[in-house]
PDB file of C-alpha atoms in Angstrom:
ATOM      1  CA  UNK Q  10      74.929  94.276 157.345  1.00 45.00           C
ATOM      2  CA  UNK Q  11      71.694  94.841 155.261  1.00 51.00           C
ATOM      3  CA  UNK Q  12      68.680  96.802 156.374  1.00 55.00           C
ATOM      4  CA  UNK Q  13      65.742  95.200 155.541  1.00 54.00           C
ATOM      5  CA  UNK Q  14      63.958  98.844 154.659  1.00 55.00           C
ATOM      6  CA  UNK Q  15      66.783  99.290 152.728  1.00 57.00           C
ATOM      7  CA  UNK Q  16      66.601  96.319 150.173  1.00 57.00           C
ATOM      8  CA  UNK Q  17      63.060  96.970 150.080  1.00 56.00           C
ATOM      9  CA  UNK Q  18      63.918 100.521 148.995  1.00 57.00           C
ATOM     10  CA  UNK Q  19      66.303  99.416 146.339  1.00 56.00           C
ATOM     11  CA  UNK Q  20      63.369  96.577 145.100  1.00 56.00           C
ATOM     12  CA  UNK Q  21      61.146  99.549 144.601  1.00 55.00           C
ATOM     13  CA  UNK Q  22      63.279 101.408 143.040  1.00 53.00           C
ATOM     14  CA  UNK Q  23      64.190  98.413 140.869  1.00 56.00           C
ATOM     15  CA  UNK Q  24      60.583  97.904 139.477  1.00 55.00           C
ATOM     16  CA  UNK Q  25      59.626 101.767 138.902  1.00 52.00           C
ATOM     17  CA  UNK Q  26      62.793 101.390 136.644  1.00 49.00           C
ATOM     18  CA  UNK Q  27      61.064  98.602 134.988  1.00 52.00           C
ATOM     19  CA  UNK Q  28      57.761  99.944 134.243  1.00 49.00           C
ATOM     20  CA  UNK Q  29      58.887 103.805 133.740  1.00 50.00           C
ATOM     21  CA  UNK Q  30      60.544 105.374 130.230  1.00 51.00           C
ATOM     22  CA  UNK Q  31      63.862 104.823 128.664  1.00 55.00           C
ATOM     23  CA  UNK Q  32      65.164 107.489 131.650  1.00 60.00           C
ATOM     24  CA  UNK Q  33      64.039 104.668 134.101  1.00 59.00           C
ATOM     25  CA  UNK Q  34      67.067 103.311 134.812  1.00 71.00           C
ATOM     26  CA  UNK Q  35      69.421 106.154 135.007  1.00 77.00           C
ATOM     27  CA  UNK Q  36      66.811 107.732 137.654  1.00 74.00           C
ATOM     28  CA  UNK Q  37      67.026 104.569 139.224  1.00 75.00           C
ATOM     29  CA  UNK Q  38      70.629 104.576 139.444  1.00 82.00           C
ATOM     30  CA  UNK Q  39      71.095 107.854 140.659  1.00 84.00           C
ATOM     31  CA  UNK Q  40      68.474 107.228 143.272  1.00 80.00           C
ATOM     32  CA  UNK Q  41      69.902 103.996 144.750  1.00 84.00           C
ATOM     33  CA  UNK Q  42      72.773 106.085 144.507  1.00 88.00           C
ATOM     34  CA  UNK Q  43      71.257 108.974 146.903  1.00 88.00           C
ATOM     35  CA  UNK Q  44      69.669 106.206 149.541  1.00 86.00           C
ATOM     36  CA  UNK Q  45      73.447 104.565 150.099  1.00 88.00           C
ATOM     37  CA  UNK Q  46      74.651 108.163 150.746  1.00 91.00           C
ATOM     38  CA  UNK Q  47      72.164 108.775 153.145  1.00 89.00           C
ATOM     39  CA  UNK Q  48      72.402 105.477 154.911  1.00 89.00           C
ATOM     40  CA  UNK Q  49      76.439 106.097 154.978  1.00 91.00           C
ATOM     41  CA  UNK Q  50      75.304 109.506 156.246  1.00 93.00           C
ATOM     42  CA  UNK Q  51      72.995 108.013 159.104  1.00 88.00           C
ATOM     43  CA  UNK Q  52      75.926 105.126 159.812  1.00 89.00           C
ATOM     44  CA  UNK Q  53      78.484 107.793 160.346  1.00 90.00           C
ATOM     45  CA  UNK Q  54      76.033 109.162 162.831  1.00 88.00           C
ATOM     46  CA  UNK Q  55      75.938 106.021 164.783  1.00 81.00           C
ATOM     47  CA  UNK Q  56      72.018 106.583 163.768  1.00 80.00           C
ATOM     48  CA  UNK Q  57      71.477 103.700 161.255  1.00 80.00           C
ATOM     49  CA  UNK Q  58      70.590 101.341 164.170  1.00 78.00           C
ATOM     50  CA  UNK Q  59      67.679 103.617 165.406  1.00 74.00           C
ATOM     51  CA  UNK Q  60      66.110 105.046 162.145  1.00 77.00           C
ATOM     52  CA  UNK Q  61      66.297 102.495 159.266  1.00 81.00           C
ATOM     53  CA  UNK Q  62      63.969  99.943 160.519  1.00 78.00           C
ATOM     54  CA  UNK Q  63      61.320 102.211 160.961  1.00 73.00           C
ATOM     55  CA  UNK Q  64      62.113 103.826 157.190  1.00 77.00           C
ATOM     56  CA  UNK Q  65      59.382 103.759 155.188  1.00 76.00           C
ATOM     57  CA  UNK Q  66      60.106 104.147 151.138  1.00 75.00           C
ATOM     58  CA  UNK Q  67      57.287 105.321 148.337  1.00 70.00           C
ATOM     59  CA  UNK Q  68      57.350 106.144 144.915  1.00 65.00           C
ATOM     60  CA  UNK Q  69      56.141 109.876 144.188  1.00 63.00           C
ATOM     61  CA  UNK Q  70      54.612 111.440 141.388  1.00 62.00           C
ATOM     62  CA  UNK Q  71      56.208 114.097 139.609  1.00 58.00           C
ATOM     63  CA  UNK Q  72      59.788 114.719 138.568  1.00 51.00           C
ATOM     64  CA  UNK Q  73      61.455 113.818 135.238  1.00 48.00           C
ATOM     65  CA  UNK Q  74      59.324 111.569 133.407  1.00 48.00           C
ATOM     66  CA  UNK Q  75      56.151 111.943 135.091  1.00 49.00           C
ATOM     67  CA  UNK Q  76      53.826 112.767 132.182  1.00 48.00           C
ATOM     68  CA  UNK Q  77      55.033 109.217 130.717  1.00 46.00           C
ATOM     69  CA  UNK Q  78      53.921 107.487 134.505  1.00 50.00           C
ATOM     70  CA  UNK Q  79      50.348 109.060 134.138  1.00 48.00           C
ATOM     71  CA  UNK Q  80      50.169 107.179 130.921  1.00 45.00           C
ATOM     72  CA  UNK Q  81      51.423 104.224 131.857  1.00 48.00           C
ATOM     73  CA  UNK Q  82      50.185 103.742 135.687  1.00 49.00           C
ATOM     74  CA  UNK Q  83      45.926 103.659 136.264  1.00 52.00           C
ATOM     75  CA  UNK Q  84      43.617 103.316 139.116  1.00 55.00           C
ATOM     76  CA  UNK Q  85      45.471 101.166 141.530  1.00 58.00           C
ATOM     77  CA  UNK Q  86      48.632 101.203 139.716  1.00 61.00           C
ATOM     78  CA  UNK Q  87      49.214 105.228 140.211  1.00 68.00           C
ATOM     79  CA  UNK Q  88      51.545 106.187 142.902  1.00 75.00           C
ATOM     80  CA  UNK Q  89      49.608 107.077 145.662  1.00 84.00           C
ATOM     81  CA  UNK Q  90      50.683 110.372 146.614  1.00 86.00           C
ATOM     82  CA  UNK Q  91      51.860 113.450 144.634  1.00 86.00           C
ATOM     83  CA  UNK Q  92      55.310 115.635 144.706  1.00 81.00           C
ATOM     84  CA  UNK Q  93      54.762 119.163 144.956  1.00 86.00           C
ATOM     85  CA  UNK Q  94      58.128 120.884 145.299  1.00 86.00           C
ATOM     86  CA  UNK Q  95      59.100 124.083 146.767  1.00 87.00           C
ATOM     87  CA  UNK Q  96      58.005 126.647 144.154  1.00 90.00           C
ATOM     88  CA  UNK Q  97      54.662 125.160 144.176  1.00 90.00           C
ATOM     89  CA  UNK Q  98      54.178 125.047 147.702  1.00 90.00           C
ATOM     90  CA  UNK Q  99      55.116 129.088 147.600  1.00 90.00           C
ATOM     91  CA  UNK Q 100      53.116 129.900 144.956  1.00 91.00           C
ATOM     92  CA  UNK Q 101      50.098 128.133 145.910  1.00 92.00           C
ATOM     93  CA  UNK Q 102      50.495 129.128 149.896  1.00 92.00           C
ATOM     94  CA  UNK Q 103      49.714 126.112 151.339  1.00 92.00           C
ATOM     95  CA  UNK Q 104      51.960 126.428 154.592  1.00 92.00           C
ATOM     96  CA  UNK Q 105      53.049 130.225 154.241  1.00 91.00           C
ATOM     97  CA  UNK Q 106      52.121 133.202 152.876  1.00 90.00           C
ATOM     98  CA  UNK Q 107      53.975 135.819 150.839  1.00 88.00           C
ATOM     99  CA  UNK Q 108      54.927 137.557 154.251  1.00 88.00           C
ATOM    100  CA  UNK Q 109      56.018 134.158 156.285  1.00 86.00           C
ATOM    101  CA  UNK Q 110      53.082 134.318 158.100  1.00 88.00           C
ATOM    102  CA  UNK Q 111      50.144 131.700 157.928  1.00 88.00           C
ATOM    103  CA  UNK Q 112      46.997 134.161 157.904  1.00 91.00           C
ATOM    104  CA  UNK Q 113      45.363 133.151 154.716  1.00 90.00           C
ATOM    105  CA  UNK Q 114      47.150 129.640 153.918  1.00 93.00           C
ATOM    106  CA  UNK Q 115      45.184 126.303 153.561  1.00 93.00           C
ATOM    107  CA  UNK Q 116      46.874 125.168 156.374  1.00 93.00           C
ATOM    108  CA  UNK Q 117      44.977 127.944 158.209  1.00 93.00           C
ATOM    109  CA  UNK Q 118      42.229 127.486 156.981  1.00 93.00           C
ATOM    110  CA  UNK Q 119      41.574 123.681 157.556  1.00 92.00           C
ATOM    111  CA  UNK Q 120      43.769 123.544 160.869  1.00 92.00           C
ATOM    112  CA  UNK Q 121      41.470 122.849 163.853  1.00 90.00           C
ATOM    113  CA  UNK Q 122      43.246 120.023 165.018  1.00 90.00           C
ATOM    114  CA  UNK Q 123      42.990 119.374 168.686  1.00 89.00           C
ATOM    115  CA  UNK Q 124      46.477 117.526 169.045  1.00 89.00           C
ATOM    116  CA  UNK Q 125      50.433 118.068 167.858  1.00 90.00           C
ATOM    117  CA  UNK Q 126      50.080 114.578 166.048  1.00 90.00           C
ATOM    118  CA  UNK Q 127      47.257 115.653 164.357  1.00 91.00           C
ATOM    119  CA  UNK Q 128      48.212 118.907 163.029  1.00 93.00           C
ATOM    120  CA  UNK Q 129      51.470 117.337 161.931  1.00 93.00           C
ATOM    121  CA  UNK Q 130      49.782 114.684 159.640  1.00 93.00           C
ATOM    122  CA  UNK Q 131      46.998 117.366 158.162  1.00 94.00           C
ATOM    123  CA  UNK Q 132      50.750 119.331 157.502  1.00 94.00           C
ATOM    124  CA  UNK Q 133      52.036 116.061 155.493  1.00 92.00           C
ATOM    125  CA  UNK Q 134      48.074 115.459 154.068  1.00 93.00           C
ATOM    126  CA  UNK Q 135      48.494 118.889 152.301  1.00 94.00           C
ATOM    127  CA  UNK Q 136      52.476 118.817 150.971  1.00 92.00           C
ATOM    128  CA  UNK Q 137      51.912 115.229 150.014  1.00 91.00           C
ATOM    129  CA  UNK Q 138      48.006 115.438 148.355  1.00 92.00           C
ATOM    130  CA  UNK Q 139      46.403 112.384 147.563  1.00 92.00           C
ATOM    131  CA  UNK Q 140      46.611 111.675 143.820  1.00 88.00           C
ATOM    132  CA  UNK Q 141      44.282 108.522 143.023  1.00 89.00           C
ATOM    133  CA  UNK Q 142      41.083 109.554 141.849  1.00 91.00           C
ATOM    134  CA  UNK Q 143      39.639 106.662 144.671  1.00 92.00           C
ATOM    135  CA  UNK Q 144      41.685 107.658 147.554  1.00 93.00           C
ATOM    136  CA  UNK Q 145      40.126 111.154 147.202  1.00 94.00           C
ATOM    137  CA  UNK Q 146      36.537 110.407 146.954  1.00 95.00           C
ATOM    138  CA  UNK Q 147      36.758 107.627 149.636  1.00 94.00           C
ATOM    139  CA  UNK Q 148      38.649 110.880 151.986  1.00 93.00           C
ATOM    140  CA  UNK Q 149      35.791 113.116 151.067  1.00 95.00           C
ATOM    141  CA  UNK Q 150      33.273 110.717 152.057  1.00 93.00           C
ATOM    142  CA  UNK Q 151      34.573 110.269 155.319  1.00 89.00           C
ATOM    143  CA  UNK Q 152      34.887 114.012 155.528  1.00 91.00           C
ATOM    144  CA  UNK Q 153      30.935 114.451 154.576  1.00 91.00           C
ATOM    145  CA  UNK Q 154      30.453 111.721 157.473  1.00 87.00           C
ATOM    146  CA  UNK Q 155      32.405 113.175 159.864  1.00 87.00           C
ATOM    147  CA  UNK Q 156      30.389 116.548 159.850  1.00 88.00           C
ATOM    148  CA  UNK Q 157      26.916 115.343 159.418  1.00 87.00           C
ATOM    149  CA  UNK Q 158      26.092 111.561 161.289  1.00 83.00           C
ATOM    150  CA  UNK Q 159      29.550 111.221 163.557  1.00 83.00           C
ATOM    151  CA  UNK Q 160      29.364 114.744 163.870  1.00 86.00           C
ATOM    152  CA  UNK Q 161      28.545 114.520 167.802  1.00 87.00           C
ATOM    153  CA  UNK Q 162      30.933 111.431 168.295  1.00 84.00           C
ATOM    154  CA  UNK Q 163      34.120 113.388 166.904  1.00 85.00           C
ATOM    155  CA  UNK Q 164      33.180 116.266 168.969  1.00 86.00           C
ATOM    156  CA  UNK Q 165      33.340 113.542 171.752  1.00 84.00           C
ATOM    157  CA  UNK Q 166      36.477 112.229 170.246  1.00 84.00           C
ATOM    158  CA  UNK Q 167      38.157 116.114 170.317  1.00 86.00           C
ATOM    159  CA  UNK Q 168      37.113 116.099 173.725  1.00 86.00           C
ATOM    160  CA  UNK Q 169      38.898 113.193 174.837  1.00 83.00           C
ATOM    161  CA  UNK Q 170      42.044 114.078 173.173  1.00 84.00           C
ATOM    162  CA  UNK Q 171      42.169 117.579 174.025  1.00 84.00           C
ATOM    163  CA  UNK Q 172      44.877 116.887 176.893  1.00 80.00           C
ATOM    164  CA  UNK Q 173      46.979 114.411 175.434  1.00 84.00           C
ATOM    165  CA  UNK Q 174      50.388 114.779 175.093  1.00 83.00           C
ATOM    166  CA  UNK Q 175      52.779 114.579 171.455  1.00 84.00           C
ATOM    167  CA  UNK Q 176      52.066 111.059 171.868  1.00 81.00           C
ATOM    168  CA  UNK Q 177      53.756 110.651 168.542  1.00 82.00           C
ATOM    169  CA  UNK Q 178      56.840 111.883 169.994  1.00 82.00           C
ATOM    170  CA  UNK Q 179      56.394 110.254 172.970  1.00 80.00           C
ATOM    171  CA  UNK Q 180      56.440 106.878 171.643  1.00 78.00           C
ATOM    172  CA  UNK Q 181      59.349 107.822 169.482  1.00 76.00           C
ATOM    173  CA  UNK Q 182      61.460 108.395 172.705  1.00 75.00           C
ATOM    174  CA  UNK Q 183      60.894 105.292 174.653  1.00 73.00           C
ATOM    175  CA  UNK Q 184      61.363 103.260 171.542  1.00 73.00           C
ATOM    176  CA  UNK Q 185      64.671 105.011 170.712  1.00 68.00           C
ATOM    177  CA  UNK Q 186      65.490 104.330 174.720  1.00 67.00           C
ATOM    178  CA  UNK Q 187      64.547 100.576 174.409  1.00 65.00           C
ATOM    179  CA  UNK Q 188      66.705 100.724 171.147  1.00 56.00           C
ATOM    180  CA  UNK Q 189      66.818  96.797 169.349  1.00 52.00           C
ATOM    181  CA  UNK Q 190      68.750  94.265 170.639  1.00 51.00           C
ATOM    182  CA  UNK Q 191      71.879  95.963 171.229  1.00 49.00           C
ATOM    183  CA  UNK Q 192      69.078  98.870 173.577  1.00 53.00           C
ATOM    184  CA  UNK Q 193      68.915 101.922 173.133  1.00 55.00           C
ATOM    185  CA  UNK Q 194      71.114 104.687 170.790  1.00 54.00           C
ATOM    186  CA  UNK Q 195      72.636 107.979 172.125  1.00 55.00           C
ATOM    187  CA  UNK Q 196      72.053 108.943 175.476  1.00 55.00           C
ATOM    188  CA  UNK Q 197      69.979 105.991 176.043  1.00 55.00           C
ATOM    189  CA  UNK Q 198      72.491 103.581 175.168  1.00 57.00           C
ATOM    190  CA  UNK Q 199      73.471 100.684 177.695  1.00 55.00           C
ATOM    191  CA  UNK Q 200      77.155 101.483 177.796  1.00 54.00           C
ATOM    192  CA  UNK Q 201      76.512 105.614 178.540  1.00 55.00           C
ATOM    193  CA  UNK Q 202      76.576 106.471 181.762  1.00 55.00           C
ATOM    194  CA  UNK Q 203      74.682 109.613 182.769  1.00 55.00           C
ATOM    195  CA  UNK Q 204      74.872 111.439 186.617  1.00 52.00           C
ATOM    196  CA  UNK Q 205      71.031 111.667 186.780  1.00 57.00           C
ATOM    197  CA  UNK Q 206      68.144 109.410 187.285  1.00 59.00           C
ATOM    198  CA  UNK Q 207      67.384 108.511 183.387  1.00 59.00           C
ATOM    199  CA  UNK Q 208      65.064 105.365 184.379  1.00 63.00           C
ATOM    200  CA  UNK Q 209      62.640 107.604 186.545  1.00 68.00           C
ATOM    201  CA  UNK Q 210      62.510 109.682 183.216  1.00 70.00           C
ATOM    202  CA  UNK Q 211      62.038 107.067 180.909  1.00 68.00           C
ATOM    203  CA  UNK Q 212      58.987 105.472 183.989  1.00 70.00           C
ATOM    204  CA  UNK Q 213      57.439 109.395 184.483  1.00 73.00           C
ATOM    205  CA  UNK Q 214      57.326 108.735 179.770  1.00 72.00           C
ATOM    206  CA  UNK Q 215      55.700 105.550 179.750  1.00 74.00           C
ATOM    207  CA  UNK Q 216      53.427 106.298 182.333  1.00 76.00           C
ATOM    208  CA  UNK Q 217      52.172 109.277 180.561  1.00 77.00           C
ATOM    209  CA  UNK Q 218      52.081 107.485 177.598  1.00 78.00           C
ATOM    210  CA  UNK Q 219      49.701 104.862 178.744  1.00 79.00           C
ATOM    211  CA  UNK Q 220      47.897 107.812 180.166  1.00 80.00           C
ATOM    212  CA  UNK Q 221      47.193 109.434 177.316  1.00 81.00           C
ATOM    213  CA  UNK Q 222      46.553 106.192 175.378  1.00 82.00           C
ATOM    214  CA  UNK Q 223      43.161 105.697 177.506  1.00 82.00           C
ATOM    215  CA  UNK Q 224      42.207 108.931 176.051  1.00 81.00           C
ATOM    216  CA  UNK Q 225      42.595 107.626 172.513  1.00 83.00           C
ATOM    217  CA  UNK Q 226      41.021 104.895 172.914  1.00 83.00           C
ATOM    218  CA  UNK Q 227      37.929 106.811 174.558  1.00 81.00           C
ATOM    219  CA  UNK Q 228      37.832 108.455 171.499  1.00 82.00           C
ATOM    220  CA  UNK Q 229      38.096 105.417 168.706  1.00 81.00           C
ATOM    221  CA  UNK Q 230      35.197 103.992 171.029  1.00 82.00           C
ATOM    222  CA  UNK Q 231      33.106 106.924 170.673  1.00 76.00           C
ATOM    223  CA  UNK Q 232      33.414 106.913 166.879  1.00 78.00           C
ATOM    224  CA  UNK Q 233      33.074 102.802 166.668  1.00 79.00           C
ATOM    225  CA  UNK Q 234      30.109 102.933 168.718  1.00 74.00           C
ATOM    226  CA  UNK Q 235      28.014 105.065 166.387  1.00 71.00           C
ATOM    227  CA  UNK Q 236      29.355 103.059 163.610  1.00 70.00           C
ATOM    228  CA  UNK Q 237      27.930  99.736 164.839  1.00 73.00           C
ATOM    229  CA  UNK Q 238      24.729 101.483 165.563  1.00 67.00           C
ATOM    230  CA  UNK Q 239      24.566 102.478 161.686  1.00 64.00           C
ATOM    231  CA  UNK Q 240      25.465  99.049 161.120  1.00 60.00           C
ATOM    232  CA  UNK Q 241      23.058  97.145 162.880  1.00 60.00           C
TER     233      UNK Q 241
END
């Protein structure tokens, strides 16, 4: 059976073919080519179930042909993010220095996040940079916001969150131990049976889940109530 994900995958695949070069279609091939390995790969696993309906496919800039796509794609039409690839990453230090350390990266340098979650997506913000000329000014404006009149609700906001869990990873667990329809995958699957009390574990995640999701939504209220105010 089909994945959804994955015939939207092969659909975007389809139309960058379309409206790239005359390599367009052999990159296409040898891409479609590279998602059926990896979804043989994940089958194999027994892991298809769990993580191809929550895939999420993207065209990047960069790669063969890219000078051609900055041609051809403007404003809107640009893929949103761009590729950097390892030698870039090095040379510019963006996650590690010279020495494997992190004094001196940009990662250092911009990383006072107050949760797991967070630091992980300011990680993914700075391999994956925005590349629309929009998306960046619209991300600086909320920046300049953010430090001058919400600048007392997101220290309220870091508050709040500054004991919450990985939610991220959290959330991740219980819905790989609710699974689909057939429940969950692995360990969590209905026909394992396990000598220890899994349900207590998966009760003990869910409550600390919904814990922890009061505190996030403390601190979306702090931030939404100074933005009405500016509204009205």
């Amino acid at each position: 059976m089909r994945d959804a994900s994955v015939d939207g995958a092969a659909a975007a695949v389809d139309g960058e073919a379309q409206a790239g070069d005359e390599e367009g279609p052999l990159l296409a091939v040898a891409a479609l080519r590279a998602l059926g390995l990896m979804v043989h790969f994940l089958r194999e696993g027994l892991l298809d179930g769990a993580l191809l309906p929550h895939a999420r496919f993207e065209a990047l800039a960069g790669g063969p042909g890219a000078e051609a796509d900055a041609a051809v794609h403007r404003g809107s039409d640009a893929p949103a993010l761009m590729a950097l690839d390892g030698a870039a990453l090095e040379s510019l230090e963006l996650l590690e220095n010279s020495a494997g350390g992190t004094a001196g990266t940009l990662l250092a340098l911009l990383d006072h996040c107050t949760t797991p979650f967070g630091r992980r997506r300011l990680r993914r913000w700075l391999v994956r940079p925005l590349l629309r000329a929009g998306d960046i000014a619209r991300r600086q404006d909320a920046v300049e916001e953010l430090m001058s009149s919400l600048a007392d609700a997101a220290g309220s906001a870091r508050r709040a969150l500054a004991g919450v869990c990985d939610l991220e990873r959290a959330l991740a667990r219980l819905a790989a131990s609710a699974g689909g329809e057939g429940g969950g995958v692995g360990r969590e699957a209905p026909h394992v049976i396990l000598y220890e009390d899994v349900s207590r574990k998966r009760v003990k995640r869910l409550v600390g889940a919904v814990r922890d999701m009061g505190a996030v939504g403390r601190a979306l209220r702090a931030l939404d109530k100074v933005r009405r105010q500016k509204v009205e």
